[in-house]
XYZ file of C-alpha atoms in Angstrom:
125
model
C 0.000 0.000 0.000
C 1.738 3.224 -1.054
C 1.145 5.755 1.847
C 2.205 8.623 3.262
C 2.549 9.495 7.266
C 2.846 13.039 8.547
C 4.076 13.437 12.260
C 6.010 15.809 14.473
C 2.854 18.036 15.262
C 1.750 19.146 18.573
C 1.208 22.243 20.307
C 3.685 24.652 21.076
C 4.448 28.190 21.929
C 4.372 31.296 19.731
C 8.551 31.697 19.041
C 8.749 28.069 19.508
C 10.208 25.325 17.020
C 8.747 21.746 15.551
C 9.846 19.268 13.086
C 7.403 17.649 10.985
C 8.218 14.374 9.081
C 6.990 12.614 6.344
C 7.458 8.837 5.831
C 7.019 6.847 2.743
C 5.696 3.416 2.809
C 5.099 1.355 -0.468
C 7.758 3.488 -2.344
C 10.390 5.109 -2.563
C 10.912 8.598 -2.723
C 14.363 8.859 -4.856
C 11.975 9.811 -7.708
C 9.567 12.120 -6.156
C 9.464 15.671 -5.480
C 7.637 16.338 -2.275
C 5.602 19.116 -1.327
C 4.409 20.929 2.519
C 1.136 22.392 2.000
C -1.285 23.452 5.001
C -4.886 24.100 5.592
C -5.992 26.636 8.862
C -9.980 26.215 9.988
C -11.410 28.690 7.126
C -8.866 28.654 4.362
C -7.795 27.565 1.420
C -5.146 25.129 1.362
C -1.664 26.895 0.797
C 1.683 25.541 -0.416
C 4.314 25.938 2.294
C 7.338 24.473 0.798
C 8.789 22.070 -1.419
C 11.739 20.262 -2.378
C 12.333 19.070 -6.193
C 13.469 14.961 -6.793
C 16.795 15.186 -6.175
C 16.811 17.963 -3.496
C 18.549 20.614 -5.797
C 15.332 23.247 -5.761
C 13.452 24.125 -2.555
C 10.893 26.333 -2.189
C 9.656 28.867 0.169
C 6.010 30.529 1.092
C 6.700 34.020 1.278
C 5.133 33.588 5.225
C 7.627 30.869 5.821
C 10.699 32.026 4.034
C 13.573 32.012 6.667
C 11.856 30.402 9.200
C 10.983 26.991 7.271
C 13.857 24.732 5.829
C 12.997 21.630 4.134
C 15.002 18.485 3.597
C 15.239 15.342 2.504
C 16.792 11.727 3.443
C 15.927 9.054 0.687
C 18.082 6.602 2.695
C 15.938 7.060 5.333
C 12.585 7.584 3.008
C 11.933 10.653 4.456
C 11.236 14.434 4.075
C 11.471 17.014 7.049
C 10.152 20.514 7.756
C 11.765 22.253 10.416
C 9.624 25.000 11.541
C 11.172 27.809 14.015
C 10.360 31.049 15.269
C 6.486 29.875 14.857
C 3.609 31.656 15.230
C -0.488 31.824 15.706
C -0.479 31.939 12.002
C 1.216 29.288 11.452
C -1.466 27.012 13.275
C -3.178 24.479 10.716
C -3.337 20.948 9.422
C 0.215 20.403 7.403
C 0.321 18.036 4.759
C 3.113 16.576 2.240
C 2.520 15.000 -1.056
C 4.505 13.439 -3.342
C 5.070 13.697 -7.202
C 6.789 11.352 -9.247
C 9.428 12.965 -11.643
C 9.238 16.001 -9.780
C 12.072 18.005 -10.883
C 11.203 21.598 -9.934
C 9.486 23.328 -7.404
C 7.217 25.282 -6.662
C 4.495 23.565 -8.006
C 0.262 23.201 -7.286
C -1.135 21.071 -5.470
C -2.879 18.986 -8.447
C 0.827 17.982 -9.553
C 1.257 15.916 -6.500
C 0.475 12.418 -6.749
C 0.329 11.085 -2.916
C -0.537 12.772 -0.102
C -0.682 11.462 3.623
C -3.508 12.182 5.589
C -1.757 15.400 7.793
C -0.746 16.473 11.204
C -1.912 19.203 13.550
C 0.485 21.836 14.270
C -1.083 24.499 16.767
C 0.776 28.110 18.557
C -0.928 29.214 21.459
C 0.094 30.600 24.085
């Protein structure tokens, strides 16, 4: 079965820092450019960042852009956000997706072929 699992949310402090991760199962992501996109209560869903297939191009909301860095470990089959200096704004359901032959980045959401099924990432104080 050819899945992807989201996890690292939680609830933390305005300022504060998470890592999300993103673990492939029934694949391998050598091939596959991988996208962050999130969804807050209310809104669209927004691309957050992205990584191309092999991890030259990343990509950067402008709300994110120093505060977000993406990466990638295909040894490992996984893809990480690390998310610091977070904020209320930031609070939302984060997904990734992967494309096959994904070679450039950014890209919308309808080029992604898999996506996992997303973790909550809240800042409160």
């Amino acid at each position: 079965q050819l899945q992807l699992v989201e996890s690292g949310g939680g609830l933390v402090q305005p300022g504060g820092s998470l890592r999300l991760s993103c673990a492939a199962s029934g694949f391998t992501l050598d091939y596959h450019g991988i996208g962050w996109f999130r969804q807050a209560p209310g809104k669209e869903r927004e691309g957050v960042s992205c990584i191309s297939n092999n991890g030259r191009t990343t990509g950067y909301s402008g709300s994110v852009k120093g505060r977000f860095t993406i990466s990638r470990d295909n040894a490992k089959n996984m893809v990480y956000l690390q998310m610091n200096s977070l904020k209320p704004e930031d609070t939302a359901v984060y997904y990734c997706a992967a494309g096959r032959g994904l070679n450039t980045c950014p890209l919308p959401a309808r080029a992604y072929d898999y996506w996992g099924q997303g973790t909550q990432v809240t800042v409160s104080s």
